[in-house]
mmCIF file of C-alpha atoms and ligand atoms in Angstrom:
data_model
loop_
_atom_site.group_PDB
_atom_site.id
_atom_site.type_symbol
_atom_site.label_atom_id
_atom_site.label_comp_id
_atom_site.label_asym_id
_atom_site.label_seq_id
_atom_site.Cartn_x
_atom_site.Cartn_y
_atom_site.Cartn_z
ATOM 1 C CA MET A 10 0.000 0.000 0.000
ATOM 2 C CA THR A 11 1.327 3.450 -0.958
ATOM 3 C CA VAL A 12 0.163 6.702 0.652
ATOM 4 C CA LYS A 13 0.123 9.888 -1.440
ATOM 5 C CA VAL A 14 0.651 13.336 0.025
ATOM 6 C CA THR A 15 0.042 16.907 -1.125
ATOM 7 C CA ALA A 16 2.792 19.348 -2.087
ATOM 8 C CA ARG A 17 2.446 20.982 1.318
ATOM 9 C CA GLY A 18 2.964 17.617 3.031
ATOM 10 C CA ALA A 19 6.069 16.960 0.953
ATOM 11 C CA GLU A 20 7.399 20.424 1.779
ATOM 12 C CA ARG A 21 7.267 19.663 5.502
ATOM 13 C CA TRP A 22 9.612 16.726 5.029
ATOM 14 C CA LYS A 23 11.930 18.923 2.975
ATOM 15 C CA GLN A 24 12.120 21.326 5.887
ATOM 16 C CA GLY A 25 13.178 18.575 8.253
ATOM 17 C CA HIS A 26 9.943 17.955 10.116
ATOM 18 C CA PRO A 27 8.910 14.269 10.012
ATOM 19 C CA TRP A 28 5.160 14.726 10.533
ATOM 20 C CA ILE A 29 2.522 14.922 7.805
ATOM 21 C CA TYR A 30 -0.987 15.709 9.029
ATOM 22 C CA ARG A 31 -4.286 14.206 7.913
ATOM 23 C CA SER A 32 -5.136 17.328 5.887
ATOM 24 C CA ASP A 33 -1.983 16.891 3.774
ATOM 25 C CA VAL A 34 -2.647 13.277 2.835
ATOM 26 C CA ALA A 35 -4.037 12.991 -0.709
ATOM 27 C CA ASP A 36 -4.706 9.271 -0.918
ATOM 28 C CA GLU A 37 -4.709 6.493 1.690
ATOM 29 C CA PRO A 38 -6.071 3.350 0.061
ATOM 30 C CA GLU A 39 -6.150 1.079 3.090
ATOM 31 C CA LYS A 40 -6.672 2.302 6.642
ATOM 32 C CA ARG A 41 -4.361 -0.073 8.458
ATOM 33 C CA PRO A 42 -1.351 0.953 10.607
ATOM 34 C CA ALA A 43 1.883 0.032 8.818
ATOM 35 C CA ILE A 44 5.224 1.216 7.537
ATOM 36 C CA VAL A 45 4.352 2.546 4.082
ATOM 37 C CA PRO A 46 6.044 4.005 1.002
ATOM 38 C CA VAL A 47 4.981 7.610 0.470
ATOM 39 C CA THR A 48 4.834 9.450 -2.864
ATOM 40 C CA ASP A 49 3.632 12.797 -4.160
ATOM 41 C CA ARG A 50 0.412 12.976 -6.169
ATOM 42 C CA LYS A 51 2.265 12.049 -9.356
ATOM 43 C CA GLY A 52 3.788 8.968 -7.765
ATOM 44 C CA LYS A 53 7.322 10.258 -7.132
ATOM 45 C CA PHE A 54 8.842 8.374 -4.182
ATOM 46 C CA LEU A 55 9.446 10.596 -1.137
ATOM 47 C CA GLY A 56 10.286 8.141 1.610
ATOM 48 C CA LYS A 57 9.004 5.493 3.983
ATOM 49 C CA ALA A 58 6.955 6.419 7.001
ATOM 50 C CA LEU A 59 5.012 5.177 9.987
ATOM 51 C CA TYR A 60 1.343 5.372 9.040
ATOM 52 C CA SER A 61 -1.332 5.990 11.716
ATOM 53 C CA PRO A 62 -4.773 5.897 10.048
ATOM 54 C CA SER A 63 -6.736 7.287 12.994
ATOM 55 C CA SER A 64 -4.314 9.977 14.157
ATOM 56 C CA GLU A 65 -4.166 13.647 13.139
ATOM 57 C CA ILE A 66 -0.452 12.976 12.638
ATOM 58 C CA ARG A 67 -0.908 10.495 9.793
ATOM 59 C CA LEU A 68 2.696 9.984 8.699
ATOM 60 C CA ARG A 69 6.047 10.075 10.465
ATOM 61 C CA LEU A 70 9.074 9.930 8.187
ATOM 62 C CA LEU A 71 11.584 7.131 8.814
ATOM 63 C CA THR A 72 13.789 7.235 5.731
ATOM 64 C CA ARG A 73 14.047 8.988 2.378
ATOM 65 C CA HIS A 74 15.582 5.848 0.851
ATOM 66 C CA ASP A 75 13.646 3.018 -0.718
ATOM 67 C CA GLU A 76 15.077 0.425 1.685
ATOM 68 C CA PRO A 77 13.607 -2.363 3.789
ATOM 69 C CA VAL A 78 12.713 -1.174 7.298
ATOM 70 C CA ASP A 79 13.335 -4.415 9.170
ATOM 71 C CA ALA A 80 14.938 -5.465 12.468
ATOM 72 C CA ALA A 81 18.420 -4.797 11.037
ATOM 73 C CA TRP A 82 17.338 -1.250 10.067
ATOM 74 C CA TRP A 83 16.009 -0.531 13.574
ATOM 75 C CA SER A 84 19.099 -2.043 15.140
ATOM 76 C CA ALA A 85 21.461 0.150 13.089
ATOM 77 C CA ARG A 86 19.494 3.342 13.871
ATOM 78 C CA ILE A 87 19.215 2.562 17.588
ATOM 79 C CA ALA A 88 22.907 1.670 17.842
ATOM 80 C CA GLU A 89 23.805 4.944 16.104
ATOM 81 C CA ALA A 90 21.674 6.943 18.545
ATOM 82 C CA ALA A 91 23.238 5.122 21.509
ATOM 83 C CA ARG A 92 26.736 5.833 20.153
ATOM 84 C CA ARG A 93 25.945 9.564 20.045
ATOM 85 C CA ARG A 94 25.557 9.336 23.849
ATOM 86 C CA ASN A 95 29.110 8.148 24.465
ATOM 87 C CA GLY A 96 30.609 9.385 27.683
ATOM 88 C CA ILE A 97 27.606 9.364 30.025
ATOM 89 C CA THR A 98 28.871 7.999 33.316
ATOM 90 C CA ALA A 99 25.436 7.585 34.927
ATOM 91 C CA THR A 100 24.044 4.068 34.618
ATOM 92 C CA ALA A 101 20.589 5.255 33.465
ATOM 93 C CA TRP A 102 20.253 7.304 30.292
ATOM 94 C CA ARG A 103 18.122 7.789 27.208
ATOM 95 C CA ALA A 104 19.424 5.964 24.139
ATOM 96 C CA VAL A 105 16.725 7.152 21.719
ATOM 97 C CA HIS A 106 14.793 10.422 22.024
ATOM 98 C CA ALA A 107 12.200 9.846 19.309
ATOM 99 C CA GLU A 108 11.908 12.589 16.650
ATOM 100 C CA ALA A 109 15.116 14.235 17.870
ATOM 101 C CA ASP A 110 17.045 11.078 16.933
ATOM 102 C CA GLY A 111 15.251 10.528 13.637
ATOM 103 C CA LEU A 112 13.179 7.711 15.137
ATOM 104 C CA PRO A 113 9.754 9.304 15.524
ATOM 105 C CA SER A 114 7.513 8.116 18.363
ATOM 106 C CA LEU A 115 10.186 5.766 19.783
ATOM 107 C CA VAL A 116 11.709 6.269 23.227
ATOM 108 C CA VAL A 117 14.408 3.910 24.485
ATOM 109 C CA ASP A 118 15.845 4.306 27.986
ATOM 110 C CA LYS A 119 18.653 2.255 29.495
ATOM 111 C CA TYR A 120 18.563 1.338 33.180
ATOM 112 C CA GLY A 121 21.805 -0.545 33.651
ATOM 113 C CA PRO A 122 21.408 -3.822 31.747
ATOM 114 C CA PHE A 123 17.654 -3.265 31.216
ATOM 115 C CA VAL A 124 15.730 -1.317 28.595
ATOM 116 C CA VAL A 125 12.446 0.522 29.086
ATOM 117 C CA ALA A 126 10.924 1.645 25.793
ATOM 118 C CA GLN A 127 7.801 3.463 24.622
ATOM 119 C CA LEU A 128 6.064 2.963 21.274
ATOM 120 C CA LEU A 129 3.957 6.064 20.835
ATOM 121 C CA SER A 130 2.285 5.696 17.427
ATOM 122 C CA ALA A 131 0.080 3.145 15.696
ATOM 123 C CA GLY A 132 2.544 2.905 12.808
ATOM 124 C CA LEU A 133 5.350 2.060 15.213
ATOM 125 C CA GLU A 134 3.184 -0.381 17.148
ATOM 126 C CA SER A 135 2.576 -2.255 13.874
ATOM 127 C CA ALA A 136 6.346 -2.875 13.700
ATOM 128 C CA ARG A 137 6.679 -3.851 17.377
ATOM 129 C CA GLU A 138 8.400 -7.184 16.770
ATOM 130 C CA GLN A 139 11.072 -5.697 14.524
ATOM 131 C CA VAL A 140 11.613 -2.751 16.877
ATOM 132 C CA VAL A 141 12.041 -5.052 19.875
ATOM 133 C CA GLU A 142 14.418 -7.216 17.847
ATOM 134 C CA GLY A 143 16.310 -4.067 16.797
ATOM 135 C CA ILE A 144 16.672 -2.972 20.443
ATOM 136 C CA THR A 145 17.885 -6.465 21.348
ATOM 137 C CA GLN A 146 20.519 -6.498 18.611
ATOM 138 C CA ALA A 147 21.707 -2.945 19.257
ATOM 139 C CA LEU A 148 21.815 -2.882 23.050
ATOM 140 C CA GLN A 149 21.876 -6.547 24.148
ATOM 141 C CA PRO A 150 19.755 -5.900 27.246
ATOM 142 C CA ASP A 151 18.767 -8.481 29.885
ATOM 143 C CA GLY A 152 15.157 -7.469 29.373
ATOM 144 C CA ILE A 153 12.901 -5.001 27.546
ATOM 145 C CA LEU A 154 9.854 -3.458 29.199
ATOM 146 C CA LEU A 155 7.330 -1.462 27.156
ATOM 147 C CA ARG A 156 5.884 1.415 29.187
ATOM 148 C CA ASN A 157 3.101 2.016 26.712
ATOM 149 C CA ASP A 158 0.802 3.428 29.399
ATOM 150 C CA VAL A 159 1.009 6.942 27.973
ATOM 151 C CA GLY A 160 -1.888 9.298 27.228
ATOM 152 C CA VAL A 161 -0.774 10.215 23.706
ATOM 153 C CA ARG A 162 -1.410 6.642 22.558
ATOM 154 C CA ARG A 163 -5.143 7.402 22.790
ATOM 155 C CA HIS A 164 -4.868 9.729 19.772
ATOM 156 C CA GLU A 165 -3.432 6.776 17.884
ATOM 157 C CA GLY A 166 -6.243 4.419 18.815
ATOM 158 C CA LEU A 167 -3.839 2.372 20.950
ATOM 159 C CA PRO A 168 -4.446 0.919 24.421
ATOM 160 C CA ALA A 169 -2.495 2.040 27.493
ATOM 161 C CA GLU A 170 -0.503 -0.972 28.667
ATOM 162 C CA VAL A 171 2.717 -2.123 30.318
ATOM 163 C CA LEU A 172 4.257 -5.177 28.666
ATOM 164 C CA LEU A 173 7.351 -7.249 29.120
ATOM 165 C CA ALA A 174 8.638 -7.667 25.562
ATOM 166 C CA ALA A 175 11.809 -9.673 26.217
ATOM 167 C CA GLY A 176 13.811 -11.243 29.058
ATOM 168 C CA GLU A 177 13.203 -9.950 32.568
ATOM 169 C CA VAL A 178 12.964 -6.504 34.116
ATOM 170 C CA PRO A 179 12.873 -6.135 37.924
ATOM 171 C CA GLU A 180 10.473 -3.901 39.894
ATOM 172 C CA VAL A 181 13.393 -1.780 41.065
ATOM 173 C CA VAL A 182 16.740 -0.955 39.452
ATOM 174 C CA GLU A 183 19.578 0.750 41.313
ATOM 175 C CA VAL A 184 20.971 3.704 39.343
ATOM 176 C CA MET A 185 24.331 5.404 39.917
ATOM 177 C CA GLU A 186 24.446 9.099 39.020
ATOM 178 C CA ASP A 187 27.531 11.202 39.765
ATOM 179 C CA GLY A 188 28.225 9.437 43.046
ATOM 180 C CA VAL A 189 24.569 9.309 44.113
ATOM 181 C CA LYS A 190 22.543 6.112 44.082
ATOM 182 C CA TYR A 191 18.799 6.027 43.531
ATOM 183 C CA LEU A 192 16.169 3.401 42.839
ATOM 184 C CA ALA A 193 14.245 3.602 39.585
ATOM 185 C CA ALA A 194 10.878 1.854 39.218
ATOM 186 C CA PRO A 195 10.542 0.774 35.559
ATOM 187 C CA TRP A 196 7.107 -0.849 35.938
ATOM 188 C CA SER A 197 5.377 1.815 37.971
ATOM 189 C CA GLY A 198 7.465 5.014 38.278
ATOM 190 C CA GLN A 199 6.832 8.257 36.388
ATOM 191 C CA LYS A 200 7.807 8.237 32.720
ATOM 192 C CA THR A 201 9.989 5.141 32.216
ATOM 193 C CA GLY A 202 10.848 4.801 35.899
ATOM 194 C CA ALA A 203 12.701 8.013 36.733
ATOM 195 C CA PHE A 204 13.196 11.589 35.542
ATOM 196 C CA LEU A 205 16.300 11.060 33.443
ATOM 197 C CA ASP A 206 15.858 14.424 31.709
ATOM 198 C CA GLN A 207 16.966 16.361 34.825
ATOM 199 C CA ARG A 208 20.190 14.388 35.327
ATOM 200 C CA GLU A 209 22.618 17.130 34.248
ATOM 201 C CA ASN A 210 20.611 19.760 36.115
ATOM 202 C CA ARG A 211 20.791 17.715 39.326
ATOM 203 C CA ILE A 212 24.568 17.512 38.984
ATOM 204 C CA LEU A 213 24.783 21.252 38.212
ATOM 205 C CA VAL A 214 22.725 22.165 41.276
ATOM 206 C CA GLY A 215 24.818 19.829 43.419
ATOM 207 C CA GLN A 216 27.892 21.792 42.351
ATOM 208 C CA HIS A 217 26.252 25.086 43.342
ATOM 209 C CA THR A 218 24.871 23.934 46.683
ATOM 210 C CA ARG A 219 26.256 25.975 49.555
ATOM 211 C CA ALA A 220 28.430 23.780 51.760
ATOM 212 C CA GLY A 221 27.031 23.609 55.280
ATOM 213 C CA GLY A 222 23.938 25.611 54.299
ATOM 214 C CA ARG A 223 20.181 24.966 54.331
ATOM 215 C CA ALA A 224 18.553 23.564 51.213
ATOM 216 C CA LEU A 225 14.951 23.171 50.062
ATOM 217 C CA ASP A 226 13.823 20.755 47.322
ATOM 218 C CA LEU A 227 10.208 21.369 46.309
ATOM 219 C CA PHE A 228 8.314 18.748 44.268
ATOM 220 C CA THR A 229 11.018 16.255 45.188
ATOM 221 C CA TYR A 230 9.275 13.030 43.993
ATOM 222 C CA HIS A 231 11.835 10.316 44.910
ATOM 223 C CA GLY A 232 14.297 12.899 46.149
ATOM 224 C CA SER A 233 16.645 12.851 43.220
ATOM 225 C CA PHE A 234 17.600 16.550 43.552
ATOM 226 C CA ALA A 235 17.572 16.333 47.365
ATOM 227 C CA LEU A 236 20.189 13.562 47.315
ATOM 228 C CA HIS A 237 22.597 15.760 45.343
ATOM 229 C CA LEU A 238 21.920 18.725 47.654
ATOM 230 C CA ALA A 239 22.412 16.612 50.779
ATOM 231 C CA ARG A 240 26.016 15.816 49.913
ATOM 232 C CA HIS A 241 26.940 19.501 50.440
ATOM 233 C CA ALA A 242 24.257 21.155 52.565
ATOM 234 C CA LYS A 243 23.978 20.760 56.333
ATOM 235 C CA GLU A 244 20.276 20.033 56.089
ATOM 236 C CA VAL A 245 17.764 19.551 53.293
ATOM 237 C CA VAL A 246 13.988 19.869 53.446
ATOM 238 C CA ALA A 247 12.437 17.731 50.682
ATOM 239 C CA VAL A 248 8.779 18.392 49.947
ATOM 240 C CA ASP A 249 6.125 16.501 48.011
ATOM 241 C CA GLN A 250 2.379 16.086 48.353
ATOM 242 C CA SER A 251 2.678 12.345 47.792
ATOM 243 C CA ALA A 252 3.548 10.304 50.887
ATOM 244 C CA GLU A 253 4.366 7.351 48.668
ATOM 245 C CA ALA A 254 6.904 9.377 46.674
ATOM 246 C CA LEU A 255 8.500 10.594 49.922
ATOM 247 C CA ALA A 256 8.796 7.030 51.234
ATOM 248 C CA ARG A 257 10.785 6.173 48.110
ATOM 249 C CA GLY A 258 12.907 9.262 48.670
ATOM 250 C CA ALA A 259 13.690 8.168 52.227
ATOM 251 C CA GLU A 260 14.660 4.740 50.917
ATOM 252 C CA ASN A 261 17.038 6.387 48.440
ATOM 253 C CA ALA A 262 18.603 8.427 51.234
ATOM 254 C CA ARG A 263 19.196 5.271 53.331
ATOM 255 C CA LEU A 264 20.770 3.614 50.293
ATOM 256 C CA ASN A 265 23.342 6.429 50.239
ATOM 257 C CA GLY A 266 23.815 6.608 53.998
ATOM 258 C CA ILE A 267 22.410 10.157 53.864
ATOM 259 C CA ALA A 268 20.732 11.277 57.105
ATOM 260 C CA ASN A 269 20.340 15.053 56.695
ATOM 261 C CA ILE A 270 17.137 15.150 54.629
ATOM 262 C CA ALA A 271 13.805 15.929 56.305
ATOM 263 C CA TRP A 272 10.959 14.495 54.198
ATOM 264 C CA ARG A 273 7.894 16.692 54.387
ATOM 265 C CA GLU A 274 4.454 15.897 53.032
ATOM 266 C CA ALA A 275 2.877 19.198 52.009
ATOM 267 C CA ASN A 276 1.402 21.254 49.230
ATOM 268 C CA ALA A 277 4.347 23.291 47.948
ATOM 269 C CA PHE A 278 2.198 26.401 47.441
ATOM 270 C CA ASP A 279 0.968 26.359 51.061
ATOM 271 C CA LEU A 280 4.361 25.515 52.477
ATOM 272 C CA LEU A 281 6.088 28.358 50.602
ATOM 273 C CA ARG A 282 3.544 30.802 52.033
ATOM 274 C CA GLU A 283 4.192 29.444 55.519
ATOM 275 C CA LEU A 284 7.988 29.558 55.155
ATOM 276 C CA GLU A 285 7.759 33.152 53.973
ATOM 277 C CA ARG A 286 5.549 34.106 56.912
ATOM 278 C CA ARG A 287 7.989 32.502 59.329
ATOM 279 C CA ARG A 288 10.868 34.343 57.600
ATOM 280 C CA GLU A 289 12.802 31.158 57.039
ATOM 281 C CA GLN A 290 15.804 31.327 54.727
ATOM 282 C CA PHE A 291 17.457 28.774 52.461
ATOM 283 C CA ASP A 292 20.829 28.895 50.726
ATOM 284 C CA THR A 293 19.815 26.538 47.940
ATOM 285 C CA ILE A 294 16.315 26.027 46.531
ATOM 286 C CA VAL A 295 15.084 23.700 43.782
ATOM 287 C CA LEU A 296 11.699 24.084 42.064
ATOM 288 C CA ASP A 297 10.851 21.173 39.801
ATOM 289 C CA PRO A 298 7.051 21.135 39.563
ATOM 290 C CA PRO A 299 4.931 18.959 37.264
ATOM 291 C CA ALA A 300 3.736 20.580 34.016
ATOM 292 C CA PHE A 301 1.278 23.292 35.091
ATOM 293 C CA ALA A 302 0.247 23.938 31.453
ATOM 294 C CA LYS A 303 -1.076 20.641 30.150
ATOM 295 C CA THR A 304 -2.756 22.436 27.241
ATOM 296 C CA LYS A 305 -2.428 25.792 25.519
ATOM 297 C CA ALA A 306 -5.793 26.781 26.961
ATOM 298 C CA ASN A 307 -4.601 27.061 30.567
ATOM 299 C CA LEU A 308 -1.312 28.797 29.753
ATOM 300 C CA GLU A 309 -2.190 31.977 31.602
ATOM 301 C CA ARG A 310 -3.133 30.187 34.809
ATOM 302 C CA ALA A 311 -0.047 28.024 34.536
ATOM 303 C CA VAL A 312 2.254 31.029 34.224
ATOM 304 C CA ALA A 313 0.562 32.575 37.267
ATOM 305 C CA GLY A 314 1.312 29.340 39.158
ATOM 306 C CA TYR A 315 4.961 29.375 38.111
ATOM 307 C CA LYS A 316 5.232 33.005 39.094
ATOM 308 C CA GLU A 317 3.765 32.395 42.528
ATOM 309 C CA ILE A 318 6.214 29.673 43.506
ATOM 310 C CA ASN A 319 9.205 31.456 41.969
ATOM 311 C CA LEU A 320 8.383 34.774 43.609
ATOM 312 C CA ARG A 321 8.045 33.150 47.026
ATOM 313 C CA ALA A 322 11.205 31.100 46.527
ATOM 314 C CA MET A 323 13.130 34.280 45.683
ATOM 315 C CA LYS A 324 11.815 35.885 48.855
ATOM 316 C CA ILE A 325 13.078 33.099 51.107
ATOM 317 C CA LEU A 326 16.440 32.766 49.374
ATOM 318 C CA ALA A 327 19.355 33.735 51.618
ATOM 319 C CA GLU A 328 21.760 36.436 50.407
ATOM 320 C CA GLY A 329 24.102 34.868 47.876
ATOM 321 C CA GLY A 330 21.794 31.841 47.746
ATOM 322 C CA VAL A 331 21.074 29.870 44.601
ATOM 323 C CA LEU A 332 17.694 28.967 43.060
ATOM 324 C CA PHE A 333 17.311 26.334 40.380
ATOM 325 C CA THR A 334 13.902 26.583 38.761
ATOM 326 C CA SER A 335 12.430 24.579 35.923
ATOM 327 C CA SER A 336 9.340 24.000 33.824
ATOM 328 C CA CYS A 337 8.542 20.898 31.826
ATOM 329 C CA SER A 338 5.421 22.443 30.227
ATOM 330 C CA TYR A 339 5.852 22.261 26.474
ATOM 331 C CA HIS A 340 3.342 25.107 26.084
ATOM 332 C CA VAL A 341 5.432 27.438 28.270
ATOM 333 C CA SER A 342 8.165 28.554 25.877
ATOM 334 C CA ARG A 343 11.646 29.523 26.974
ATOM 335 C CA ASP A 344 10.750 33.173 26.334
ATOM 336 C CA VAL A 345 7.572 33.007 28.400
ATOM 337 C CA PHE A 346 9.405 31.222 31.235
ATOM 338 C CA THR A 347 12.198 33.821 31.266
ATOM 339 C CA ALA A 348 9.718 36.717 31.175
ATOM 340 C CA MET A 349 7.885 35.165 34.147
ATOM 341 C CA LEU A 350 11.176 35.001 36.087
ATOM 342 C CA VAL A 351 11.960 38.640 35.240
ATOM 343 C CA ASP A 352 8.542 39.558 36.656
ATOM 344 C CA ALA A 353 9.067 37.491 39.785
ATOM 345 C CA ALA A 354 12.529 38.995 40.373
ATOM 346 C CA ARG A 355 11.121 42.529 40.127
ATOM 347 C CA ASP A 356 8.220 41.810 42.465
ATOM 348 C CA SER A 357 10.487 40.083 44.965
ATOM 349 C CA GLY A 358 12.783 43.098 45.155
ATOM 350 C CA ARG A 359 15.771 40.752 44.865
ATOM 351 C CA ARG A 360 18.537 41.198 42.289
ATOM 352 C CA MET A 361 18.804 37.815 40.640
ATOM 353 C CA GLN A 362 21.944 36.908 38.756
ATOM 354 C CA LEU A 363 21.512 34.515 35.826
ATOM 355 C CA LEU A 364 24.111 31.757 36.309
ATOM 356 C CA ALA A 365 22.892 29.292 33.670
ATOM 357 C CA ALA A 366 19.997 28.587 31.329
ATOM 358 C CA THR A 367 19.671 24.871 30.697
ATOM 359 C CA GLY A 368 17.381 22.360 29.069
ATOM 360 C CA ALA A 369 17.013 18.634 29.318
ATOM 361 C CA ALA A 370 20.175 16.526 29.591
ATOM 362 C CA GLY A 371 22.162 15.978 26.406
ATOM 363 C CA ASP A 372 20.703 12.510 25.881
ATOM 364 C CA HIS A 373 17.295 14.237 25.436
ATOM 365 C CA PRO A 374 18.342 16.500 22.552
ATOM 366 C CA GLU A 375 16.114 19.057 20.863
ATOM 367 C CA LEU A 376 15.837 19.125 17.082
ATOM 368 C CA LEU A 377 15.533 22.728 15.906
ATOM 369 C CA ASN A 378 13.333 21.681 12.982
ATOM 370 C CA VAL A 379 10.943 19.957 15.387
ATOM 371 C CA PRO A 380 10.025 22.319 18.233
ATOM 372 C CA GLU A 381 7.907 19.542 19.762
ATOM 373 C CA THR A 382 11.144 17.815 20.865
ATOM 374 C CA GLY A 383 11.932 20.539 23.430
ATOM 375 C CA TYR A 384 9.950 20.962 26.633
ATOM 376 C CA LEU A 385 12.237 21.236 29.660
ATOM 377 C CA LYS A 386 13.642 24.598 30.655
ATOM 378 C CA GLY A 387 15.917 25.208 33.612
ATOM 379 C CA VAL A 388 17.359 28.400 35.029
ATOM 380 C CA LEU A 389 19.984 28.735 37.750
ATOM 381 C CA LEU A 390 19.866 32.044 39.630
ATOM 382 C CA ARG A 391 21.813 33.624 42.460
ATOM 383 C CA ALA A 392 20.432 36.298 44.768
ATOM 384 C CA LEU A 393 22.911 39.173 45.006
ATOM 385 C CA PRO A 394 23.372 40.568 48.522
HETATM 386 N N1 SAH B 422 12.242 16.616 41.021
HETATM 387 C C1 SAH B 422 11.835 15.285 40.654
HETATM 388 C C2 SAH B 422 10.627 15.251 39.733
HETATM 389 C C3 SAH B 422 9.401 15.990 40.228
HETATM 390 S S1 SAH B 422 7.899 15.377 39.557
HETATM 391 C C4 SAH B 422 13.030 14.552 40.010
HETATM 392 O O1 SAH B 422 13.970 15.170 39.503
HETATM 393 O O2 SAH B 422 13.023 13.300 39.995
HETATM 394 C C5 SAH B 422 6.696 16.349 40.315
HETATM 395 C C6 SAH B 422 6.358 15.974 41.745
HETATM 396 O O3 SAH B 422 5.570 17.037 42.260
HETATM 397 C C7 SAH B 422 5.526 14.715 41.946
HETATM 398 O O4 SAH B 422 6.206 13.858 42.815
HETATM 399 C C8 SAH B 422 4.207 15.192 42.578
HETATM 400 O O5 SAH B 422 3.726 14.326 43.604
HETATM 401 C C9 SAH B 422 4.618 16.508 43.170
HETATM 402 N N2 SAH B 422 3.566 17.546 43.294
HETATM 403 C C10 SAH B 422 2.662 17.928 42.384
HETATM 404 N N3 SAH B 422 1.949 18.987 42.818
HETATM 405 C C11 SAH B 422 2.425 19.286 44.053
HETATM 406 C C12 SAH B 422 2.112 20.290 45.030
HETATM 407 N N4 SAH B 422 1.183 21.212 44.808
HETATM 408 N N5 SAH B 422 2.824 20.300 46.167
HETATM 409 C C13 SAH B 422 3.801 19.398 46.391
HETATM 410 N N6 SAH B 422 4.141 18.437 45.526
HETATM 411 C C14 SAH B 422 3.460 18.373 44.359
#
């Protein structure tokens, strides 16, 4: 089966974006998910793509060559992507970051000898066996877990499910990250078991943590920032509204022999207000909230939420103290996030020095042609005396 696209669809591929939308498909003879050859209206070959017959994103370009897309093809592409990550010393890292690695809708994360992958389109799901075989050949893991319990699969007409695709994958995997150990939960944790995208930011903040000072980690989840802070600070307060997440954090601390973290179950918004009222001060603060803007529609409210926590964090930052603040809302652009921080700095009356503007770790690259590949923004600030 060959799918034909309009001139506008073809132009998108020329400009380096792999998606062709429903409105730019001219002819789709058979509505079945597959890897299909794609041509223009006149029949000129343009490439091979993942085809999702019930998704707005109908086609995702895999290759411009007329070549078989089989297990060997997937293996070569996955191995190439993994090679681009040479030099990561942490034992958990992302080997394939979907569109940004030229493998649309495929995520492959390594947790030591295990792989946790996500197949996020119907076209890709139709090639599951070959993809799993490709991962096996390229990475030789002890097991492959598919964390296909992701909301976006709904748009593709796919079920949300967690499946063991090969070998064995344990409930818990110990990860080593710049001298800190933590437990990832491939079957049940957020994303594929941990927030790998913040790895470099955690290390950066660790380096800027005031030795012997007080630190505050808000939205700590399993404490992965708190653990890096605790190696330098005298005491760390780690806050989350989920008692279950905090219990995991405490377990991680014990694993490292770290005893200077106080785990506090609270709503971060309420706690910040209380800390401000009590005039408490912290030398190092981390803000890593969940995405406040899940859609474009609630952007304004989301930005107000970001501003509230950032403003209050600036107010309780000690002189010379450092604030790391981030947003993983795709709909909050870098510009909007920076403008919000400028606003918060003004309202707080503090002079905030910009030490670094960061994104996701290097194994989660952004492709300039595909803005959808970027979502995480981080900013490191210091309060001038
Ligand atoms: N910093 C973590 C990831 C944070 S994920 C890491 O690097 O691994 C976001 C966390 O915020 C979740 O654990 C969630 O339970 C928590 N959370 C969400 N809303 C909250 C709120 N209003 N107050 C406190 N915690 C909240």
